[in-house]
Amino acid sequence: MSLAVVTGAARGVGAATVARFVARGWTVLAVDACLGDREPGAAQATEDDLDAVVAAHDGRVLGAVVDVRDRAALHTVVDEAVAAHGPLVAVVAAAAIIDGGHDLWLTETAVLDGLWQTDLVGVWNTASATVPHLLAAAGAGEQPAFCAIASAAGHRGLWRLGAYCIVKHAVVGLVRALAADLHGRGVTVAGVSPGSTDTDMLAATARLYALPDVGELAQGQTTGRPLAPEAIARVAEAACTLGPAVHGSVLDATAGMR
């Protein structure tokens, strides 16, 4: 019996990653804050979304309404899941929000603060709660892995998404720093940077740009259209299962974005 943890699991790339891990025969702790429209910025997933993910997988998914900004709550839910279903063999930190829509010098500090706490500190907290268990699994002969979902915005500037770009660059830095700390200790650390992907977050990005739909956001990709969440989930699964060859890497899943 093996356990995986996925944050931001109620929809989009997170939900698709849950499905990939269940198909591997793993039990999955699916974590999501389920805040809906209770905070500024794009509407997030709801408890109904998370319940649907749990219901789709015949008892193989444990749903937990936990905000990744709450380190203590994350520790508690992960510890309990590992005690019941461990060892912990894979973690995908996919929880994130999007906000912006203005030139950097006109962007409110609250926008940067909100993105920083969820998109960066949330990954930090997820590592805090899970890496000790990954180390224990490595010591028991498993080949566990930690994967953080970054973004194309972690490698380039995107118009009027300055705060988001800053934070996603920091996620890339976190992956590299965590990989350095875990060098030679049996835990693979990698990141995945998606391009435009057909999720609620991309729809929210289109609204920030006052676009009628998401199509224009994917014109720089070789597909000419947004990627499916399942495509990114396959890359996240690879990051968690390819072993030490990808340690310290941030895998480009941008479909050749220009």
PDB file of C-alpha atoms in Angstrom:
ATOM      1  CA  MET A   1       0.000   0.000   0.000  1.00  0.00           C
ATOM      2  CA  SER A   2       1.394   3.392  -1.041  1.00  0.00           C
ATOM      3  CA  LEU A   3       0.176   6.954  -0.551  1.00  0.00           C
ATOM      4  CA  ALA A   4       0.436  10.068  -2.693  1.00  0.00           C
ATOM      5  CA  VAL A   5      -0.476  13.631  -1.718  1.00  0.00           C
ATOM      6  CA  VAL A   6      -1.830  16.172  -4.201  1.00  0.00           C
ATOM      7  CA  THR A   7      -2.694  19.758  -3.275  1.00  0.00           C
ATOM      8  CA  GLY A   8      -5.032  21.877  -5.359  1.00  0.00           C
ATOM      9  CA  ALA A   9      -6.707  18.550  -6.054  1.00  0.00           C
ATOM     10  CA  ALA A  10     -10.347  19.539  -6.529  1.00  0.00           C
ATOM     11  CA  ARG A  11     -10.100  20.435 -10.219  1.00  0.00           C
ATOM     12  CA  GLY A  12      -7.766  21.110 -13.132  1.00  0.00           C
ATOM     13  CA  VAL A  13      -4.241  19.708 -13.111  1.00  0.00           C
ATOM     14  CA  GLY A  14      -4.569  18.612  -9.488  1.00  0.00           C
ATOM     15  CA  ALA A  15      -7.671  16.513 -10.131  1.00  0.00           C
ATOM     16  CA  ALA A  16      -6.099  15.008 -13.261  1.00  0.00           C
ATOM     17  CA  THR A  17      -2.987  14.095 -11.269  1.00  0.00           C
ATOM     18  CA  VAL A  18      -5.119  12.378  -8.643  1.00  0.00           C
ATOM     19  CA  ALA A  19      -6.589  10.213 -11.408  1.00  0.00           C
ATOM     20  CA  ARG A  20      -3.119   9.294 -12.711  1.00  0.00           C
ATOM     21  CA  PHE A  21      -1.965   8.222  -9.262  1.00  0.00           C
ATOM     22  CA  VAL A  22      -5.106   6.185  -8.580  1.00  0.00           C
ATOM     23  CA  ALA A  23      -4.505   4.388 -11.882  1.00  0.00           C
ATOM     24  CA  ARG A  24      -1.081   3.398 -10.528  1.00  0.00           C
ATOM     25  CA  GLY A  25      -2.808   1.699  -7.605  1.00  0.00           C
ATOM     26  CA  TRP A  26      -1.935   4.321  -5.024  1.00  0.00           C
ATOM     27  CA  THR A  27      -4.193   5.820  -2.391  1.00  0.00           C
ATOM     28  CA  VAL A  28      -4.289   9.610  -2.758  1.00  0.00           C
ATOM     29  CA  LEU A  29      -4.782  12.316  -0.158  1.00  0.00           C
ATOM     30  CA  ALA A  30      -6.510  15.051  -2.179  1.00  0.00           C
ATOM     31  CA  VAL A  31      -6.079  18.430  -0.479  1.00  0.00           C
ATOM     32  CA  ASP A  32      -7.864  21.626  -1.463  1.00  0.00           C
ATOM     33  CA  ALA A  33      -8.860  24.819   0.365  1.00  0.00           C
ATOM     34  CA  CYS A  34     -12.238  24.842  -1.437  1.00  0.00           C
ATOM     35  CA  LEU A  35     -12.582  28.595  -0.971  1.00  0.00           C
ATOM     36  CA  GLY A  36     -14.933  29.195  -3.887  1.00  0.00           C
ATOM     37  CA  ASP A  37     -15.396  32.951  -4.269  1.00  0.00           C
ATOM     38  CA  ARG A  38     -14.759  33.808  -0.617  1.00  0.00           C
ATOM     39  CA  GLU A  39     -11.471  35.629  -1.313  1.00  0.00           C
ATOM     40  CA  PRO A  40     -10.372  38.256  -3.864  1.00  0.00           C
ATOM     41  CA  GLY A  41      -9.086  37.087  -7.203  1.00  0.00           C
ATOM     42  CA  ALA A  42     -10.356  34.240  -9.357  1.00  0.00           C
ATOM     43  CA  ALA A  43     -13.005  31.944  -7.904  1.00  0.00           C
ATOM     44  CA  GLN A  44     -11.446  28.776  -6.558  1.00  0.00           C
ATOM     45  CA  ALA A  45     -12.710  25.217  -6.247  1.00  0.00           C
ATOM     46  CA  THR A  46     -15.584  24.302  -3.945  1.00  0.00           C
ATOM     47  CA  GLU A  47     -16.246  21.414  -1.600  1.00  0.00           C
ATOM     48  CA  ASP A  48     -18.592  20.007  -4.241  1.00  0.00           C
ATOM     49  CA  ASP A  49     -15.637  19.900  -6.656  1.00  0.00           C
ATOM     50  CA  LEU A  50     -13.521  17.997  -4.136  1.00  0.00           C
ATOM     51  CA  ASP A  51     -16.383  15.637  -3.298  1.00  0.00           C
ATOM     52  CA  ALA A  52     -16.701  14.817  -7.006  1.00  0.00           C
ATOM     53  CA  VAL A  53     -13.013  13.885  -7.204  1.00  0.00           C
ATOM     54  CA  VAL A  54     -13.359  11.631  -4.173  1.00  0.00           C
ATOM     55  CA  ALA A  55     -16.535  10.006  -5.500  1.00  0.00           C
ATOM     56  CA  ALA A  56     -14.957   9.271  -8.889  1.00  0.00           C
ATOM     57  CA  HIS A  57     -12.356   6.883  -7.493  1.00  0.00           C
ATOM     58  CA  ASP A  58     -14.150   4.190  -5.484  1.00  0.00           C
ATOM     59  CA  GLY A  59     -12.636   4.786  -2.077  1.00  0.00           C
ATOM     60  CA  ARG A  60      -9.057   5.303  -3.285  1.00  0.00           C
ATOM     61  CA  VAL A  61      -9.071   9.052  -2.622  1.00  0.00           C
ATOM     62  CA  LEU A  62      -9.162  10.752   0.769  1.00  0.00           C
ATOM     63  CA  GLY A  63     -10.524  14.289   0.547  1.00  0.00           C
ATOM     64  CA  ALA A  64      -9.230  16.958   2.920  1.00  0.00           C
ATOM     65  CA  VAL A  65     -10.459  20.559   2.992  1.00  0.00           C
ATOM     66  CA  VAL A  66      -7.196  22.172   4.081  1.00  0.00           C
ATOM     67  CA  ASP A  67      -5.646  25.469   3.006  1.00  0.00           C
ATOM     68  CA  VAL A  68      -1.962  25.089   2.059  1.00  0.00           C
ATOM     69  CA  ARG A  69      -1.298  28.364   3.867  1.00  0.00           C
ATOM     70  CA  ASP A  70      -2.090  26.546   7.132  1.00  0.00           C
ATOM     71  CA  ARG A  71       1.106  24.636   7.888  1.00  0.00           C
ATOM     72  CA  ALA A  72      -0.160  23.050  11.108  1.00  0.00           C
ATOM     73  CA  ALA A  73      -3.306  21.717   9.457  1.00  0.00           C
ATOM     74  CA  LEU A  74      -1.260  20.303   6.580  1.00  0.00           C
ATOM     75  CA  HIS A  75       1.035  18.501   9.001  1.00  0.00           C
ATOM     76  CA  THR A  76      -1.935  16.996  10.811  1.00  0.00           C
ATOM     77  CA  VAL A  77      -3.767  15.701   7.755  1.00  0.00           C
ATOM     78  CA  VAL A  78      -0.598  14.328   6.142  1.00  0.00           C
ATOM     79  CA  ASP A  79       0.558  12.621   9.348  1.00  0.00           C
ATOM     80  CA  GLU A  80      -2.828  10.961   9.755  1.00  0.00           C
ATOM     81  CA  ALA A  81      -2.951   9.784   6.141  1.00  0.00           C
ATOM     82  CA  VAL A  82       0.573   8.357   6.264  1.00  0.00           C
ATOM     83  CA  ALA A  83      -0.185   6.523   9.513  1.00  0.00           C
ATOM     84  CA  ALA A  84      -3.202   4.869   7.893  1.00  0.00           C
ATOM     85  CA  HIS A  85      -2.084   4.428   4.271  1.00  0.00           C
ATOM     86  CA  GLY A  86       1.685   4.973   4.009  1.00  0.00           C
ATOM     87  CA  PRO A  87       4.426   4.907   2.937  1.00  0.00           C
ATOM     88  CA  LEU A  88       4.299   8.293   1.224  1.00  0.00           C
ATOM     89  CA  VAL A  89       5.793   7.845  -2.249  1.00  0.00           C
ATOM     90  CA  ALA A  90       4.770  10.960  -4.189  1.00  0.00           C
ATOM     91  CA  VAL A  91       3.745  14.566  -3.559  1.00  0.00           C
ATOM     92  CA  VAL A  92       2.483  17.028  -6.151  1.00  0.00           C
ATOM     93  CA  ALA A  93       2.110  20.595  -4.894  1.00  0.00           C
ATOM     94  CA  ALA A  94      -0.381  21.986  -7.410  1.00  0.00           C
ATOM     95  CA  ALA A  95      -2.374  24.437  -5.285  1.00  0.00           C
ATOM     96  CA  ALA A  96      -2.224  27.929  -6.804  1.00  0.00           C
ATOM     97  CA  ILE A  97      -4.228  31.021  -7.597  1.00  0.00           C
ATOM     98  CA  ILE A  98      -3.963  33.663 -10.319  1.00  0.00           C
ATOM     99  CA  ASP A  99      -4.353  37.420  -9.952  1.00  0.00           C
ATOM    100  CA  GLY A 100      -3.156  40.554 -11.701  1.00  0.00           C
ATOM    101  CA  GLY A 101      -4.237  42.371 -14.832  1.00  0.00           C
ATOM    102  CA  HIS A 102      -2.342  45.640 -14.319  1.00  0.00           C
ATOM    103  CA  ASP A 103       1.121  46.970 -15.012  1.00  0.00           C
ATOM    104  CA  LEU A 104       3.517  46.009 -12.230  1.00  0.00           C
ATOM    105  CA  TRP A 105       3.817  49.539 -10.833  1.00  0.00           C
ATOM    106  CA  LEU A 106       0.019  49.808 -10.612  1.00  0.00           C
ATOM    107  CA  THR A 107      -0.496  46.392  -8.999  1.00  0.00           C
ATOM    108  CA  GLU A 108      -1.643  46.490  -5.382  1.00  0.00           C
ATOM    109  CA  THR A 109       0.698  44.938  -2.824  1.00  0.00           C
ATOM    110  CA  ALA A 110      -2.207  42.762  -1.685  1.00  0.00           C
ATOM    111  CA  VAL A 111      -2.114  40.964  -5.046  1.00  0.00           C
ATOM    112  CA  LEU A 112       1.538  39.999  -4.564  1.00  0.00           C
ATOM    113  CA  ASP A 113       0.906  39.039  -0.945  1.00  0.00           C
ATOM    114  CA  GLY A 114      -2.006  36.771  -1.850  1.00  0.00           C
ATOM    115  CA  LEU A 115      -0.110  35.014  -4.612  1.00  0.00           C
ATOM    116  CA  TRP A 116       2.996  34.670  -2.456  1.00  0.00           C
ATOM    117  CA  GLN A 117       1.158  33.016   0.426  1.00  0.00           C
ATOM    118  CA  THR A 118      -0.699  30.444  -1.687  1.00  0.00           C
ATOM    119  CA  ASP A 119       1.542  29.805  -4.684  1.00  0.00           C
ATOM    120  CA  LEU A 120       4.919  29.911  -2.928  1.00  0.00           C
ATOM    121  CA  VAL A 121       4.488  29.563   0.831  1.00  0.00           C
ATOM    122  CA  GLY A 122       1.858  26.897   0.148  1.00  0.00           C
ATOM    123  CA  VAL A 123       4.509  24.803  -1.642  1.00  0.00           C
ATOM    124  CA  TRP A 124       6.963  25.485   1.204  1.00  0.00           C
ATOM    125  CA  ASN A 125       4.368  24.314   3.735  1.00  0.00           C
ATOM    126  CA  THR A 126       3.606  21.227   1.661  1.00  0.00           C
ATOM    127  CA  ALA A 127       7.292  20.338   1.669  1.00  0.00           C
ATOM    128  CA  SER A 128       7.446  20.905   5.423  1.00  0.00           C
ATOM    129  CA  ALA A 129       4.560  18.493   5.986  1.00  0.00           C
ATOM    130  CA  THR A 130       5.641  15.788   3.547  1.00  0.00           C
ATOM    131  CA  VAL A 131       9.433  15.644   3.163  1.00  0.00           C
ATOM    132  CA  PRO A 132      10.030  13.912   6.530  1.00  0.00           C
ATOM    133  CA  HIS A 133       7.683  11.146   5.387  1.00  0.00           C
ATOM    134  CA  LEU A 134       9.373  10.972   1.976  1.00  0.00           C
ATOM    135  CA  LEU A 135      12.734  10.570   3.718  1.00  0.00           C
ATOM    136  CA  ALA A 136      11.307   7.777   5.844  1.00  0.00           C
ATOM    137  CA  ALA A 137      10.027   6.039   2.709  1.00  0.00           C
ATOM    138  CA  ALA A 138      13.442   6.389   1.071  1.00  0.00           C
ATOM    139  CA  GLY A 139      15.031   4.834   4.139  1.00  0.00           C
ATOM    140  CA  ALA A 140      12.649   1.893   3.793  1.00  0.00           C
ATOM    141  CA  GLY A 141      13.704   1.249   0.196  1.00  0.00           C
ATOM    142  CA  GLU A 142      11.110   3.287  -1.721  1.00  0.00           C
ATOM    143  CA  GLN A 143      12.035   5.853  -4.393  1.00  0.00           C
ATOM    144  CA  PRO A 144       9.776   8.768  -3.371  1.00  0.00           C
ATOM    145  CA  ALA A 145       9.439  12.129  -5.071  1.00  0.00           C
ATOM    146  CA  PHE A 146       8.269  15.709  -4.521  1.00  0.00           C
ATOM    147  CA  CYS A 147       6.974  17.708  -7.494  1.00  0.00           C
ATOM    148  CA  ALA A 148       5.976  21.374  -7.487  1.00  0.00           C
ATOM    149  CA  ILE A 149       3.830  22.814 -10.263  1.00  0.00           C
ATOM    150  CA  ALA A 150       5.482  26.025 -11.416  1.00  0.00           C
ATOM    151  CA  SER A 151       4.516  27.763 -14.679  1.00  0.00           C
ATOM    152  CA  ALA A 152       5.802  29.202 -17.921  1.00  0.00           C
ATOM    153  CA  ALA A 153       5.613  32.401 -15.841  1.00  0.00           C
ATOM    154  CA  GLY A 154       8.454  30.996 -13.736  1.00  0.00           C
ATOM    155  CA  HIS A 155      10.867  31.388 -16.655  1.00  0.00           C
ATOM    156  CA  ARG A 156       9.762  34.531 -18.503  1.00  0.00           C
ATOM    157  CA  GLY A 157       7.789  37.721 -18.111  1.00  0.00           C
ATOM    158  CA  LEU A 158       4.096  37.778 -18.923  1.00  0.00           C
ATOM    159  CA  TRP A 159       2.285  41.027 -19.659  1.00  0.00           C
ATOM    160  CA  ARG A 160       0.416  42.470 -16.675  1.00  0.00           C
ATOM    161  CA  LEU A 161       1.066  39.382 -14.568  1.00  0.00           C
ATOM    162  CA  GLY A 162       4.141  40.736 -12.803  1.00  0.00           C
ATOM    163  CA  ALA A 163       3.272  39.475  -9.324  1.00  0.00           C
ATOM    164  CA  TYR A 164       2.398  36.037 -10.666  1.00  0.00           C
ATOM    165  CA  CYS A 165       5.684  35.865 -12.577  1.00  0.00           C
ATOM    166  CA  ILE A 166       7.667  36.876  -9.493  1.00  0.00           C
ATOM    167  CA  VAL A 167       6.028  34.187  -7.375  1.00  0.00           C
ATOM    168  CA  LYS A 168       6.373  31.424  -9.970  1.00  0.00           C
ATOM    169  CA  HIS A 169      10.061  32.292 -10.418  1.00  0.00           C
ATOM    170  CA  ALA A 170      10.301  31.752  -6.661  1.00  0.00           C
ATOM    171  CA  VAL A 171       8.664  28.322  -6.999  1.00  0.00           C
ATOM    172  CA  VAL A 172      11.396  27.355  -9.470  1.00  0.00           C
ATOM    173  CA  GLY A 173      13.937  28.536  -6.905  1.00  0.00           C
ATOM    174  CA  LEU A 174      12.256  26.471  -4.209  1.00  0.00           C
ATOM    175  CA  VAL A 175      12.509  23.331  -6.364  1.00  0.00           C
ATOM    176  CA  ARG A 176      16.223  23.885  -6.897  1.00  0.00           C
ATOM    177  CA  ALA A 177      16.872  24.685  -3.233  1.00  0.00           C
ATOM    178  CA  LEU A 178      14.927  21.664  -1.997  1.00  0.00           C
ATOM    179  CA  ALA A 179      16.744  19.459  -4.499  1.00  0.00           C
ATOM    180  CA  ALA A 180      20.057  20.728  -3.130  1.00  0.00           C
ATOM    181  CA  ASP A 181      19.020  19.977   0.450  1.00  0.00           C
ATOM    182  CA  LEU A 182      17.910  16.459  -0.514  1.00  0.00           C
ATOM    183  CA  HIS A 183      20.932  15.645  -2.672  1.00  0.00           C
ATOM    184  CA  GLY A 184      22.012  12.061  -2.051  1.00  0.00           C
ATOM    185  CA  ARG A 185      19.173  11.339   0.376  1.00  0.00           C
ATOM    186  CA  GLY A 186      16.972   9.193  -1.857  1.00  0.00           C
ATOM    187  CA  VAL A 187      14.138  11.651  -2.550  1.00  0.00           C
ATOM    188  CA  THR A 188      13.702  13.027  -6.075  1.00  0.00           C
ATOM    189  CA  VAL A 189      12.664  16.682  -6.335  1.00  0.00           C
ATOM    190  CA  ALA A 190      11.438  18.165  -9.604  1.00  0.00           C
ATOM    191  CA  GLY A 191       9.136  20.837 -10.938  1.00  0.00           C
ATOM    192  CA  VAL A 192       6.776  21.070 -13.878  1.00  0.00           C
ATOM    193  CA  SER A 193       6.150  24.320 -15.742  1.00  0.00           C
ATOM    194  CA  PRO A 194       2.911  24.139 -17.762  1.00  0.00           C
ATOM    195  CA  GLY A 195       1.984  26.382 -20.619  1.00  0.00           C
ATOM    196  CA  SER A 196      -1.574  27.516 -21.245  1.00  0.00           C
ATOM    197  CA  THR A 197      -3.748  24.683 -19.958  1.00  0.00           C
ATOM    198  CA  ASP A 198      -7.520  24.342 -20.218  1.00  0.00           C
ATOM    199  CA  THR A 199      -8.391  24.992 -16.578  1.00  0.00           C
ATOM    200  CA  ASP A 200     -10.462  27.431 -14.557  1.00  0.00           C
ATOM    201  CA  MET A 201      -7.226  29.299 -13.863  1.00  0.00           C
ATOM    202  CA  LEU A 202      -6.669  29.917 -17.575  1.00  0.00           C
ATOM    203  CA  ALA A 203     -10.235  31.143 -17.905  1.00  0.00           C
ATOM    204  CA  ALA A 204      -9.556  33.532 -15.035  1.00  0.00           C
ATOM    205  CA  THR A 205      -6.425  34.734 -16.823  1.00  0.00           C
ATOM    206  CA  ALA A 206      -8.471  35.459 -19.939  1.00  0.00           C
ATOM    207  CA  ARG A 207     -10.823  37.552 -17.812  1.00  0.00           C
ATOM    208  CA  LEU A 208      -7.873  39.500 -16.384  1.00  0.00           C
ATOM    209  CA  TYR A 209      -6.957  40.374 -19.973  1.00  0.00           C
ATOM    210  CA  ALA A 210     -10.607  41.099 -20.882  1.00  0.00           C
ATOM    211  CA  LEU A 211     -10.501  38.366 -23.526  1.00  0.00           C
ATOM    212  CA  PRO A 212     -13.734  36.630 -24.579  1.00  0.00           C
ATOM    213  CA  ASP A 213     -12.187  33.147 -24.275  1.00  0.00           C
ATOM    214  CA  VAL A 214      -8.883  31.339 -23.653  1.00  0.00           C
ATOM    215  CA  GLY A 215      -7.990  30.675 -27.285  1.00  0.00           C
ATOM    216  CA  GLU A 216      -5.724  33.683 -27.749  1.00  0.00           C
ATOM    217  CA  LEU A 217      -3.659  32.716 -24.692  1.00  0.00           C
ATOM    218  CA  ALA A 218      -2.485  29.516 -26.401  1.00  0.00           C
ATOM    219  CA  GLN A 219      -1.603  30.926 -29.823  1.00  0.00           C
ATOM    220  CA  GLY A 220       2.114  30.836 -29.024  1.00  0.00           C
ATOM    221  CA  GLN A 221       2.033  27.081 -28.387  1.00  0.00           C
ATOM    222  CA  THR A 222       2.654  24.506 -31.081  1.00  0.00           C
ATOM    223  CA  THR A 223      -0.839  23.118 -30.477  1.00  0.00           C
ATOM    224  CA  GLY A 224      -2.477  26.486 -31.166  1.00  0.00           C
ATOM    225  CA  ARG A 225      -4.898  25.652 -28.378  1.00  0.00           C
ATOM    226  CA  PRO A 226      -4.691  25.056 -24.616  1.00  0.00           C
ATOM    227  CA  LEU A 227      -3.261  21.803 -23.332  1.00  0.00           C
ATOM    228  CA  ALA A 228      -5.544  19.379 -21.521  1.00  0.00           C
ATOM    229  CA  PRO A 229      -5.033  19.107 -17.744  1.00  0.00           C
ATOM    230  CA  GLU A 230      -4.409  15.385 -18.274  1.00  0.00           C
ATOM    231  CA  ALA A 231      -1.379  16.224 -20.428  1.00  0.00           C
ATOM    232  CA  ILE A 232       0.217  18.181 -17.586  1.00  0.00           C
ATOM    233  CA  ALA A 233      -0.758  15.468 -15.102  1.00  0.00           C
ATOM    234  CA  ARG A 234       1.198  12.943 -17.162  1.00  0.00           C
ATOM    235  CA  VAL A 235       4.283  15.149 -16.903  1.00  0.00           C
ATOM    236  CA  ALA A 236       3.768  15.518 -13.133  1.00  0.00           C
ATOM    237  CA  GLU A 237       3.458  11.737 -12.871  1.00  0.00           C
ATOM    238  CA  ALA A 238       6.702  11.380 -14.811  1.00  0.00           C
ATOM    239  CA  ALA A 239       8.435  13.840 -12.480  1.00  0.00           C
ATOM    240  CA  CYS A 240       7.384  11.609  -9.586  1.00  0.00           C
ATOM    241  CA  THR A 241       8.330   8.278 -11.164  1.00  0.00           C
ATOM    242  CA  LEU A 242      11.402   8.770 -13.377  1.00  0.00           C
ATOM    243  CA  GLY A 243      13.705   8.717 -10.382  1.00  0.00           C
ATOM    244  CA  PRO A 244      16.961  10.576  -9.758  1.00  0.00           C
ATOM    245  CA  ALA A 245      17.637  11.376 -13.425  1.00  0.00           C
ATOM    246  CA  VAL A 246      15.255  14.343 -13.122  1.00  0.00           C
ATOM    247  CA  HIS A 247      16.369  15.439  -9.636  1.00  0.00           C
ATOM    248  CA  GLY A 248      16.623  19.230  -9.529  1.00  0.00           C
ATOM    249  CA  SER A 249      14.972  19.632 -12.930  1.00  0.00           C
ATOM    250  CA  VAL A 250      12.009  21.801 -13.844  1.00  0.00           C
ATOM    251  CA  LEU A 251      10.308  19.998 -16.711  1.00  0.00           C
ATOM    252  CA  ASP A 252       9.090  22.233 -19.553  1.00  0.00           C
ATOM    253  CA  ALA A 253       5.463  21.413 -20.391  1.00  0.00           C
ATOM    254  CA  THR A 254       4.749  24.577 -22.371  1.00  0.00           C
ATOM    255  CA  ALA A 255       4.121  22.964 -25.786  1.00  0.00           C
ATOM    256  CA  GLY A 256       6.876  25.075 -27.304  1.00  0.00           C
ATOM    257  CA  MET A 257       5.419  28.356 -26.071  1.00  0.00           C
ATOM    258  CA  ARG A 258       7.005  31.340 -27.785  1.00  0.00           C
TER     259      ARG A 258
END
